Coordinates of C-alpha atoms in Angstrom, one line a residue:
M22 CA 114.5 120.0 127.1
V23 CA 114.2 123.5 125.6
A24 CA 110.8 124.3 124.3
T25 CA 110.5 125.5 120.7
D26 CA 107.7 126.3 118.3
D27 CA 107.6 122.6 117.4
Y28 CA 106.0 121.9 120.8
R29 CA 102.3 121.9 121.4
E30 CA 100.5 122.3 124.7
A31 CA 99.1 119.0 125.8
V32 CA 97.9 118.7 129.5
S33 CA 98.7 120.0 132.9
L34 CA 101.4 118.2 134.8
E35 CA 99.2 117.9 137.9
D36 CA 96.5 116.1 136.0
L37 CA 99.0 113.8 134.4
E38 CA 100.6 113.0 137.7
E39 CA 97.2 111.9 139.1
A40 CA 96.2 109.8 136.1
D41 CA 97.5 106.4 135.0
G42 CA 97.8 107.9 131.5
E43 CA 96.3 110.6 129.3
L44 CA 95.3 110.6 125.7
V45 CA 95.7 113.8 123.7
T46 CA 95.3 114.5 120.1
I47 CA 97.8 117.1 118.6
D48 CA 97.8 118.0 115.0
G49 CA 95.7 114.9 114.2
T50 CA 98.1 112.6 116.0
A51 CA 96.7 110.5 119.0
I52 CA 99.4 110.5 121.7
A53 CA 99.5 108.6 125.0
L54 CA 101.1 110.5 127.9
F55 CA 102.5 108.9 131.1
H56 CA 104.2 110.3 134.2
H57 CA 106.5 107.7 135.4
E58 CA 109.4 107.8 137.9
G59 CA 109.5 111.6 137.7
D60 CA 109.6 111.8 133.9
V61 CA 107.0 112.6 131.3
R62 CA 106.9 110.2 128.4
A63 CA 104.8 110.3 125.2
V64 CA 104.2 107.5 122.7
D65 CA 102.0 107.0 119.7
N66 CA 98.7 105.8 121.1
R67 CA 98.4 103.0 118.6
C68 CA 100.1 99.8 119.5
P69 CA 102.3 99.1 116.5
H70 CA 101.2 95.5 116.6
M71 CA 97.4 95.8 116.0
G72 CA 96.6 99.4 116.9
F73 CA 95.1 98.9 120.4
P74 CA 95.1 102.2 122.4
L75 CA 98.3 102.2 124.5
S76 CA 96.6 104.8 126.8
K77 CA 94.7 101.8 128.1
G78 CA 97.9 100.0 128.8
S79 CA 99.9 100.0 132.0
V80 CA 103.4 101.2 133.0
D81 CA 105.6 99.5 135.6
D82 CA 109.4 99.5 136.1
G83 CA 109.9 101.6 133.0
V84 CA 107.9 99.2 130.8
L85 CA 104.7 100.0 128.9
T86 CA 102.5 97.0 128.4
C87 CA 99.7 96.8 125.9
H88 CA 96.8 94.9 127.4
W89 CA 95.6 93.3 124.2
H90 CA 98.5 91.0 123.2
H91 CA 100.8 92.0 126.1
A92 CA 103.4 93.6 123.9
R93 CA 106.0 95.4 126.0
F94 CA 107.9 98.5 125.2
E95 CA 110.8 100.4 126.9
L96 CA 108.9 103.6 127.8
S97 CA 111.7 106.1 127.1
C98 CA 112.7 105.1 123.6
G99 CA 109.7 102.9 122.5
D100 CA 111.8 99.9 121.6
T101 CA 109.9 96.6 122.0
F102 CA 110.8 93.6 124.1
D103 CA 108.7 91.5 121.7
P104 CA 109.9 91.8 118.0
W105 CA 106.6 90.6 116.7
A106 CA 105.0 93.8 117.9
D107 CA 107.5 96.3 116.3
D108 CA 108.7 99.5 118.1
V109 CA 106.4 102.3 119.0
Q110 CA 107.0 105.9 118.0
T111 CA 108.0 108.2 120.9
Y112 CA 107.7 112.0 121.1
P113 CA 109.8 114.6 122.8
T114 CA 108.2 116.3 125.8
D115 CA 108.9 119.5 127.8
V116 CA 107.3 120.9 131.0
R117 CA 106.9 124.6 131.4
D118 CA 105.1 126.4 134.2
G119 CA 103.2 123.3 135.2
T120 CA 102.1 122.4 131.6
V121 CA 103.3 119.5 129.5
Y122 CA 104.2 120.2 125.9
V123 CA 104.8 117.6 123.2
N124 CA 106.5 117.8 119.8
P125 CA 104.2 115.7 117.5
N126 CA 106.6 115.9 114.6
P127 CA 110.0 114.8 115.8
S128 CA 112.9 114.3 113.3
H129 CA 113.9 110.8 112.6
E130 CA 117.5 109.5 113.0
L131 CA 117.2 108.0 109.5
P132 CA 115.3 109.0 106.4
P133 CA 112.2 106.8 105.7
A134 CA 113.9 104.7 103.0
E135 CA 116.8 103.7 105.3
R136 CA 114.5 103.2 108.3
W137 CA 112.2 100.9 106.4
A138 CA 115.1 99.0 104.9
D139 CA 116.4 98.3 108.4
R140 CA 113.0 97.2 109.5
L141 CA 112.7 94.9 106.5
E142 CA 115.9 93.2 107.5
T143 CA 114.5 92.7 111.0
G144 CA 111.2 91.3 109.5
L145 CA 113.1 88.8 107.4
E146 CA 115.4 87.7 110.3
E147 CA 112.6 87.3 112.8
N148 CA 110.0 86.1 110.3
L149 CA 107.6 88.9 111.3
R150 CA 104.8 89.3 108.8
L151 CA 103.5 92.6 110.2
V152 CA 107.0 94.1 110.2
V153 CA 107.6 92.8 106.6
A154 CA 104.2 94.3 105.5
K155 CA 104.9 97.7 107.1
S156 CA 108.4 97.8 105.7
V157 CA 107.4 96.9 102.1
I158 CA 104.6 99.5 102.2
G159 CA 106.9 102.1 103.8
L160 CA 109.6 101.6 101.2
S161 CA 107.1 101.9 98.4
D162 CA 105.6 105.0 99.8
A163 CA 109.1 106.4 100.2
G164 CA 109.6 106.0 96.4
V165 CA 112.0 103.0 96.7
D166 CA 111.9 100.8 93.5
Y167 CA 110.6 97.3 94.2
R168 CA 114.0 95.9 93.0
E169 CA 115.7 97.1 96.2
P170 CA 113.6 95.2 98.7
M171 CA 113.5 92.3 96.3
A172 CA 117.3 92.2 96.2
T173 CA 117.4 92.3 100.0
A174 CA 115.0 89.3 100.2
L175 CA 116.9 87.4 97.4
T176 CA 120.2 87.8 99.3
F177 CA 118.6 86.8 102.6
G178 CA 117.0 83.7 101.0
T179 CA 120.2 82.5 99.5
R180 CA 122.3 83.1 102.6
Y181 CA 120.0 81.8 105.3
R182 CA 118.7 78.5 103.9
E183 CA 121.2 75.7 103.7
S184 CA 119.0 73.6 101.5
G185 CA 119.1 76.3 98.8
W186 CA 116.5 77.7 96.4
G187 CA 113.0 76.7 97.4
A188 CA 109.4 77.8 97.3
G189 CA 110.0 81.1 99.0
L190 CA 112.5 82.5 96.5
T191 CA 110.4 81.1 93.7
V192 CA 107.4 83.0 95.0
L193 CA 109.5 86.1 95.2
G194 CA 110.6 85.8 91.6
C195 CA 107.0 85.1 90.4
M196 CA 105.7 88.2 92.3
A197 CA 108.4 90.4 90.7
N198 CA 107.4 89.0 87.3
L199 CA 103.8 90.1 88.0
I200 CA 104.5 93.6 89.2
D201 CA 103.8 95.4 85.9
D202 CA 100.6 93.5 85.4
L203 CA 99.1 94.6 88.7
A204 CA 97.2 97.6 90.0
P205 CA 99.5 99.9 91.9
V206 CA 98.2 99.0 95.4
D207 CA 98.5 95.3 94.5
R208 CA 102.1 95.8 93.6
K209 CA 102.7 96.3 97.3
R210 CA 100.8 93.2 98.1
A211 CA 102.8 91.2 95.6
L212 CA 106.1 92.3 97.1
Y213 CA 104.8 91.6 100.6
T214 CA 103.8 88.2 99.5
G215 CA 107.2 87.4 98.0
V216 CA 109.2 88.7 100.9
R217 CA 107.1 87.0 103.6
H218 CA 107.4 83.6 101.8
V219 CA 111.1 84.0 101.8
A220 CA 111.1 84.8 105.5
D221 CA 108.9 81.8 106.2
D222 CA 111.0 79.5 104.1
C223 CA 114.2 80.5 106.0
A224 CA 112.7 80.4 109.5
D225 CA 114.5 77.9 111.8
Q226 CA 116.7 76.8 108.9
P227 CA 120.5 76.6 109.2
P228 CA 122.5 79.2 107.2
N229 CA 124.3 78.4 104.0
F230 CA 128.1 78.3 103.8
D231 CA 129.5 79.0 100.4
Q232 CA 132.0 77.0 98.4
P233 CA 134.4 79.3 96.6
S234 CA 135.1 79.3 92.9
F235 CA 138.3 77.7 91.6
S236 CA 141.2 80.1 91.7
T237 CA 141.8 79.9 88.0
D238 CA 140.2 81.3 84.9
E239 CA 141.8 78.8 82.5
V240 CA 139.2 76.0 82.6
P241 CA 137.4 75.8 79.3
F242 CA 133.6 76.2 79.4
D243 CA 133.0 72.7 78.0
R244 CA 135.1 71.2 80.7
L245 CA 133.4 73.2 83.4
K246 CA 130.0 72.0 82.0
S247 CA 131.2 68.4 82.0
W248 CA 132.5 68.6 85.6
F249 CA 129.3 70.3 86.8
R250 CA 127.1 67.6 85.2
N251 CA 129.3 64.8 86.6
C252 CA 129.2 66.3 90.1
V253 CA 125.4 66.7 90.0
E254 CA 125.1 63.1 88.6
V255 CA 126.8 61.7 91.7
R256 CA 125.1 64.2 94.0
D257 CA 128.3 66.0 94.9
A258 CA 127.0 69.4 95.9
D259 CA 130.3 70.9 97.0
G260 CA 132.0 70.1 93.7
A261 CA 129.1 71.2 91.7
E262 CA 128.9 74.6 93.5
R263 CA 132.6 75.3 92.8
C264 CA 132.1 74.6 89.1
L265 CA 129.1 76.8 88.9
R266 CA 130.6 79.6 90.8
T267 CA 133.7 79.4 88.6
A268 CA 131.5 79.7 85.5
V269 CA 130.0 82.9 86.9
A270 CA 133.2 84.3 88.3
T271 CA 135.2 83.9 85.1
G272 CA 132.7 85.9 83.1
H273 CA 130.8 83.4 81.1
T274 CA 127.7 84.8 79.6
E275 CA 124.2 84.3 80.9
A276 CA 123.4 82.0 78.0
E277 CA 126.4 79.9 78.8
V278 CA 125.6 79.6 82.5
A279 CA 122.0 78.8 81.6
E280 CA 123.3 76.1 79.3
L281 CA 125.3 74.6 82.1
L282 CA 122.3 74.5 84.5
V283 CA 119.7 73.4 82.0
A284 CA 122.0 70.5 81.0
A285 CA 122.2 69.2 84.6
A286 CA 118.5 69.9 85.2
T287 CA 117.5 67.7 82.2
D288 CA 120.1 64.9 82.5
H289 CA 117.2 63.0 84.2
P290 CA 113.6 63.6 83.2
Y291 CA 111.3 65.8 85.2
L292 CA 113.4 66.2 88.3
S293 CA 111.4 66.6 91.6
S294 CA 108.0 66.9 89.7
G295 CA 109.5 69.6 87.6
H296 CA 110.5 71.9 90.4
V297 CA 114.2 71.9 89.8
L298 CA 114.0 73.4 86.3
D299 CA 111.3 75.7 87.4
F300 CA 113.5 76.9 90.2
A301 CA 116.4 77.5 87.8
N302 CA 114.2 79.4 85.3
T303 CA 112.8 81.6 88.1
A304 CA 116.3 82.3 89.4
F305 CA 117.3 83.6 86.0
E306 CA 114.2 85.7 85.8
S307 CA 114.9 87.1 89.3
L308 CA 118.3 88.2 88.1
E309 CA 116.7 90.1 85.3
H310 CA 115.1 92.2 88.0
V311 CA 118.0 92.7 90.4
G312 CA 121.0 92.5 88.1
W313 CA 123.6 89.9 87.1
D314 CA 125.9 91.0 89.9
A315 CA 123.8 88.7 92.2
A316 CA 124.2 85.7 89.9
G317 CA 126.9 84.0 92.0
E318 CA 124.8 83.7 95.2
A319 CA 121.5 83.2 93.5
L320 CA 122.5 80.5 91.1
A321 CA 124.7 78.6 93.6
S322 CA 121.5 78.1 95.7
L323 CA 120.2 75.9 92.9
V324 CA 122.9 73.3 93.5
D325 CA 121.3 71.6 96.5
P326 CA 117.9 71.1 94.7
L327 CA 119.8 69.7 91.8
T328 CA 121.9 67.2 93.7
S329 CA 119.1 66.1 96.0
A330 CA 116.4 65.8 93.3
D331 CA 114.0 62.9 92.8
R332 CA 114.7 61.4 89.4
S333 CA 111.6 60.4 87.4
D334 CA 113.5 57.7 85.4
E335 CA 113.8 55.9 88.8
Q336 CA 110.0 55.9 89.2
S337 CA 107.6 53.1 88.1
A338 CA 105.2 55.5 86.3
W339 CA 108.0 56.2 83.8
R340 CA 108.9 52.5 83.3
Q341 CA 105.5 50.7 83.4
P342 CA 103.3 49.8 81.7
V343 CA 105.2 51.7 78.9
D344 CA 108.9 52.2 79.2
L345 CA 108.9 56.0 78.6
V346 CA 112.5 56.3 79.6
G347 CA 113.4 53.8 76.8
L348 CA 111.6 55.9 74.3
L349 CA 113.6 58.9 75.3
E350 CA 116.9 57.0 75.3
D351 CA 116.3 56.0 71.7
V352 CA 115.9 59.6 70.7
Y353 CA 118.6 61.1 72.9
G354 CA 121.3 58.8 71.9
G355 CA 121.2 55.7 74.1
D356 CA 120.9 57.2 77.6
V357 CA 118.7 59.8 79.3
T358 CA 121.8 62.0 79.8
A359 CA 122.9 61.8 76.1
T360 CA 122.3 64.5 73.4
S361 CA 124.0 62.9 70.4
G362 CA 120.7 61.7 68.8
L363 CA 119.1 65.1 69.3
E364 CA 122.1 66.8 67.8
R365 CA 121.8 64.6 64.7
L366 CA 118.1 65.5 64.3
A367 CA 118.8 69.2 64.8
N368 CA 121.6 69.1 62.2
E369 CA 119.3 67.6 59.7
G370 CA 116.8 70.4 60.3
A371 CA 119.4 73.2 60.5
E372 CA 118.4 74.9 57.2
K373 CA 114.6 74.1 57.4
V374 CA 111.7 76.2 58.6
W375 CA 109.1 74.3 60.6
S376 CA 105.4 75.0 61.2
P377 CA 103.2 72.8 63.4
P378 CA 100.9 70.4 61.5
S379 CA 97.2 70.8 62.1
T380 CA 97.2 67.6 64.1
F381 CA 100.3 68.4 66.3
Q382 CA 98.4 69.4 69.4
E383 CA 96.0 66.5 69.1
T384 CA 99.0 64.2 69.0
L385 CA 100.7 65.8 72.0
R386 CA 97.6 65.2 74.0
S387 CA 97.0 61.7 72.7
D388 CA 97.3 58.4 74.6
D389 CA 100.1 57.1 72.4
P390 CA 103.6 58.0 73.8
E391 CA 105.4 56.5 70.9
A392 CA 103.5 58.7 68.5
I393 CA 104.3 61.7 70.7
V394 CA 108.0 61.0 70.7
D395 CA 108.1 60.3 67.0
T396 CA 106.2 63.5 66.2
L397 CA 108.6 65.6 68.3
A398 CA 111.6 63.9 66.7
T399 CA 110.2 64.5 63.2
A400 CA 109.6 68.1 64.1
V401 CA 113.3 68.6 65.2
R402 CA 114.4 66.9 62.0
E403 CA 112.2 69.3 60.0
G404 CA 113.7 72.4 61.6
A405 CA 111.6 73.0 64.8
T406 CA 113.6 75.0 67.3
T407 CA 113.6 74.4 71.0
E408 CA 111.6 77.5 71.6
A409 CA 108.9 76.6 69.0
L410 CA 108.5 73.1 70.4
A411 CA 108.5 74.3 74.0
A412 CA 105.7 76.7 73.2
E413 CA 103.7 73.8 71.8
V414 CA 104.2 71.6 74.8
A415 CA 103.4 74.5 77.2
H416 CA 100.1 75.0 75.3
A417 CA 99.3 71.3 75.6
A418 CA 100.0 71.5 79.3
A419 CA 97.8 74.6 79.7
V420 CA 95.0 72.7 78.0
R421 CA 95.4 69.9 80.6
V422 CA 94.7 72.5 83.4
A423 CA 91.9 74.2 81.5
Q424 CA 90.2 70.8 80.9
F425 CA 90.9 69.3 84.3
G426 CA 87.9 67.3 85.4
T427 CA 86.5 68.3 88.8
A428 CA 85.5 64.7 89.5
N429 CA 89.2 63.9 90.0
E430 CA 90.9 64.0 93.4
F431 CA 91.6 67.5 94.5
A432 CA 95.3 66.9 94.9
D433 CA 95.5 66.1 91.2
W434 CA 95.1 69.8 90.4
N435 CA 98.8 70.0 91.3
T436 CA 99.6 67.1 89.0
V437 CA 98.6 69.1 86.0
H438 CA 99.9 72.2 87.5
H439 CA 103.4 70.8 87.9
T440 CA 103.4 69.8 84.2
F441 CA 102.3 73.3 83.2
T442 CA 104.9 75.2 85.2
Y443 CA 107.6 72.7 84.1
A444 CA 106.6 73.3 80.5
N445 CA 106.6 77.1 81.1
A446 CA 110.2 76.7 82.6
V447 CA 111.3 74.7 79.5
H448 CA 109.9 77.5 77.3
G449 CA 111.8 80.1 79.4
S450 CA 115.0 78.1 79.2
A451 CA 114.7 77.7 75.5
R452 CA 114.4 81.4 75.0
R453 CA 117.5 82.0 77.2
T454 CA 119.9 79.6 75.6
D455 CA 120.2 78.0 72.1
A456 CA 121.9 74.9 73.5
I457 CA 120.7 71.4 72.6
E458 CA 119.6 70.4 76.1
P459 CA 116.2 72.2 76.2
Y460 CA 115.0 69.7 73.6
R461 CA 115.2 67.1 76.4
G462 CA 113.0 69.3 78.5
V463 CA 110.5 69.5 75.6
F464 CA 110.4 65.7 75.3
D465 CA 110.2 65.2 79.1
G466 CA 107.4 67.7 79.4
A467 CA 105.5 66.2 76.5
L468 CA 105.6 62.7 78.1
N469 CA 104.3 64.2 81.4
V470 CA 101.4 65.7 79.4
Y471 CA 100.8 62.1 78.3
L472 CA 100.9 60.9 81.9
D473 CA 98.3 63.5 82.9
R474 CA 95.8 62.3 80.2
F475 CA 93.4 60.6 82.6
L476 CA 92.9 63.8 84.5
N477 CA 91.1 65.1 81.4
T478 CA 88.6 62.2 81.4
P479 CA 86.2 63.4 80.6
P480 CA 87.7 66.8 79.5
T481 CA 86.0 69.9 80.5
P482 CA 85.1 71.7 77.3
I483 CA 87.1 74.9 76.4
P484 CA 84.7 77.3 74.7
D485 CA 85.5 78.2 71.1
P486 CA 86.3 81.8 70.5
G487 CA 83.0 83.7 70.1
A488 CA 80.9 81.1 71.8
N489 CA 80.3 83.3 74.9
D490 CA 79.8 86.7 73.3
T491 CA 77.0 87.9 75.5
G492 CA 77.5 91.6 74.6
R493 CA 78.0 92.5 78.3
N494 CA 80.4 95.2 79.4
A495 CA 83.7 94.0 80.9
D496 CA 83.3 95.4 84.4
P497 CA 80.4 93.2 85.5
I498 CA 82.1 90.2 84.0
L499 CA 85.2 90.9 86.1
A500 CA 83.1 91.5 89.1
D501 CA 81.4 88.1 88.6
L502 CA 84.8 86.5 88.2
L503 CA 86.0 87.8 91.5
E504 CA 82.7 86.5 93.1
T505 CA 83.6 83.0 92.0
F506 CA 86.6 83.2 94.3
D507 CA 84.3 83.8 97.2
T508 CA 82.5 80.5 96.9
D509 CA 83.7 76.9 96.8
G510 CA 83.2 75.0 93.6
E511 CA 82.9 77.7 91.1
V512 CA 85.6 76.3 88.9
N513 CA 83.8 75.9 85.6
E514 CA 82.0 79.3 86.0
A515 CA 85.4 81.0 86.5
G516 CA 86.6 79.5 83.2
R517 CA 83.4 80.4 81.4
L518 CA 83.6 84.1 82.6
V519 CA 87.2 84.4 81.3
A520 CA 86.0 83.1 77.9
E521 CA 83.1 85.6 78.0
F522 CA 85.4 88.4 78.8
F523 CA 87.6 87.7 75.8
D524 CA 84.5 87.2 73.5
C525 CA 83.1 90.6 74.7
D526 CA 86.4 92.3 73.7
G527 CA 87.5 93.0 77.3
D528 CA 91.0 94.5 77.8
P529 CA 93.5 91.8 78.9
V530 CA 95.2 94.4 81.1
E531 CA 92.1 94.6 83.3
L532 CA 91.7 90.8 83.3
K533 CA 95.2 90.5 84.6
R534 CA 94.6 93.1 87.3
T535 CA 91.5 91.3 88.4
L536 CA 93.0 87.9 88.5
G537 CA 96.1 89.3 90.3
H538 CA 93.9 91.1 92.9
G539 CA 91.9 87.9 93.4
L540 CA 95.1 86.0 94.0
L541 CA 96.8 88.4 96.3
R542 CA 93.9 89.0 98.7
E543 CA 93.9 85.2 99.5
D544 CA 96.3 83.1 101.6
A545 CA 97.4 81.7 98.3
G546 CA 99.9 78.8 98.5
F547 CA 103.1 78.3 96.5
H548 CA 101.4 76.6 93.6
A549 CA 98.6 79.1 93.1
L550 CA 101.1 81.9 93.0
Q551 CA 103.2 80.0 90.5
N552 CA 100.2 79.1 88.4
L553 CA 99.1 82.7 87.8
E554 CA 102.6 83.8 86.9
A555 CA 103.1 81.0 84.4
A556 CA 99.7 81.7 82.8
F557 CA 100.4 85.4 82.4
R558 CA 103.8 84.5 80.9
Q559 CA 102.2 82.0 78.4
F560 CA 99.5 84.5 77.5
D561 CA 102.1 87.2 76.7
L562 CA 104.3 84.8 74.7
A563 CA 101.2 83.6 72.7
K564 CA 100.3 87.2 72.1
M565 CA 103.8 87.8 70.8
R566 CA 103.6 84.8 68.5
A567 CA 100.3 86.1 67.2
A568 CA 101.8 89.5 66.4
E569 CA 104.6 87.7 64.5
G570 CA 102.1 85.7 62.5
E571 CA 103.0 82.3 63.9
G572 CA 100.5 79.5 64.1
N573 CA 97.9 77.8 62.0
S574 CA 95.0 80.2 61.9
A575 CA 93.6 83.3 63.5
A576 CA 91.2 81.1 65.6
D577 CA 94.1 79.0 66.7
L578 CA 96.1 82.0 67.8
E579 CA 93.2 83.5 69.6
R580 CA 92.6 80.2 71.4
R581 CA 96.2 80.0 72.5
R582 CA 96.0 83.4 74.1
Y583 CA 93.1 82.7 76.3
V584 CA 93.6 79.0 77.2
P585 CA 96.2 79.9 79.9
M586 CA 93.9 82.5 81.4
I587 CA 91.0 80.1 81.5
A588 CA 93.3 77.5 83.0
T589 CA 94.6 79.7 85.8
A590 CA 91.1 81.1 86.6
R591 CA 89.8 77.5 87.0
Y592 CA 92.9 76.6 89.1
L593 CA 92.5 79.6 91.4
A594 CA 88.7 79.1 91.8
A595 CA 89.4 75.5 92.9
H596 CA 91.7 76.8 95.7
F597 CA 89.7 79.8 96.9
P598 CA 88.4 81.2 99.1
T599 CA 90.8 81.0 102.0
R600 CA 90.9 82.7 105.5
R601 CA 92.6 85.7 104.0
Q602 CA 94.8 86.2 107.1
A603 CA 97.7 87.6 105.1
E604 CA 95.4 90.3 103.7
Q605 CA 94.3 91.3 107.2
T606 CA 97.9 91.7 108.2
F607 CA 98.6 93.8 105.0
T608 CA 95.6 96.0 105.6
T609 CA 96.5 96.6 109.3
A610 CA 100.0 97.5 108.3
A611 CA 98.8 99.9 105.6
R612 CA 96.4 101.6 108.1
L613 CA 99.1 101.9 110.8
N614 CA 101.6 103.4 108.3
R615 CA 99.0 105.9 107.2
G616 CA 98.4 106.9 110.9
E617 CA 94.8 105.8 111.0
T618 CA 93.1 104.9 114.3
I619 CA 92.2 101.3 114.2
H620 CA 90.5 100.9 117.6
D621 CA 88.7 103.7 119.3
D622 CA 89.9 104.7 122.8

């Protein structure tokens, strides 16, 4: 190799030949040098896995082995035998007059954005957390918009998981929804969290093989919708997928496609503990980030969860001791799949303007399911829109989480959580389409709020606005809030601190950033990640309604803003702290990408 000004003097060839390896630092870069089989080789001294000094490794038969986790690298090019370790950077060398020279700044075959995009694909395929973390950080540092790696993960998750949309893609969508609410460094954590959950969800799963759309554009929308619902009803996934793909391929609007999916997702109440509608809502939200061009693949992945769903009307809790399904059938039009009764009620209220009575929330959280159904039916008759009623039910569900009694079994946190995220999904669906079917989601969600009533016995009090005005500055309150996530059992204190923050006129932007950071530093599970995103969504929607002057009073509007935030703070505090292994991986990846020395030689 011809020496150029890019090369720096490193070590004498004689010394290198006599040593097992030499460590040199050139222009701030620690480089491990080896003389092997007559050639001089140079690699980054930091093992790309966890940063152990490779100068302390060994070389045999052209293979460099790190002695910490025994990662192996082809010495001449740095490629790893062990994908979990990632490849190591190599450096060009030259020997002149008995002296070894090294180029510490070699040109890369690919620009950083392309190189990290390739590595992200590998991380997804091999389910390698460290590679995913380094790739996400590298792409962000290269100025790549988060939507690009999100789109890569979305495509991967729909293509390589036969059972369709699941927790991983939902987490990805939730993390994208949170991006703007997070501090800049936590935006990288959020994307890493979403992508690694997709990789984990697809690991060891068979790939998906698509069904094509029908080769015609002449099927009317109403017929496609009927076919789709019928296929889902009899659990015919192939037929349902062809109908759905045809709706997208023939150019039907987002609102129309949403109507088709919401109809099937509410033909039976509360499918799979609410996950099915929540998956659908998150799929549409994900498309808002990556673009409608991805709709065919993304939405088709919802078919398997739809056709394989557990149906609540087949469960005893919805039949005994009160026949809740019967109450719904009376309103819907004789069957849980009907809408004729709801259509009549909506037609009666078509020219009316509805505002919630002062007792509306109390009724929604009462122990009288007939009164709940009657109150909702009356509201529809008096002009209540699907969006307005969905907001009311979502607030009632948030109250259930905020007032969850800690004497209950720990697993029951997820009972109230499921109702809350389902109600949030109904709210999102009602904002997406003006079809009649979201009314069914409203009624279904309200009856699930009823079923959760014993989990508020006794209810944990929600502080009234102003009751915790201590006059403290916001920063120490937020610091105390983060500390509650470091100790088991600080559930009620976490909720109180959020109320104090609002009463002391804290900036909600900073509260969101603090809660987001507290979440992302933990090994948070699917439900915790969902919960925070739903709470932020409901907070924003309540703030929007307050700005538009909706509600009963200023105090009511203020309460509706902070109840979801109290609810999620309590939920997170119940599930933290964790081992924080994912954060360790993220931190290691960030340090390696920055070129830091993690372990001293």
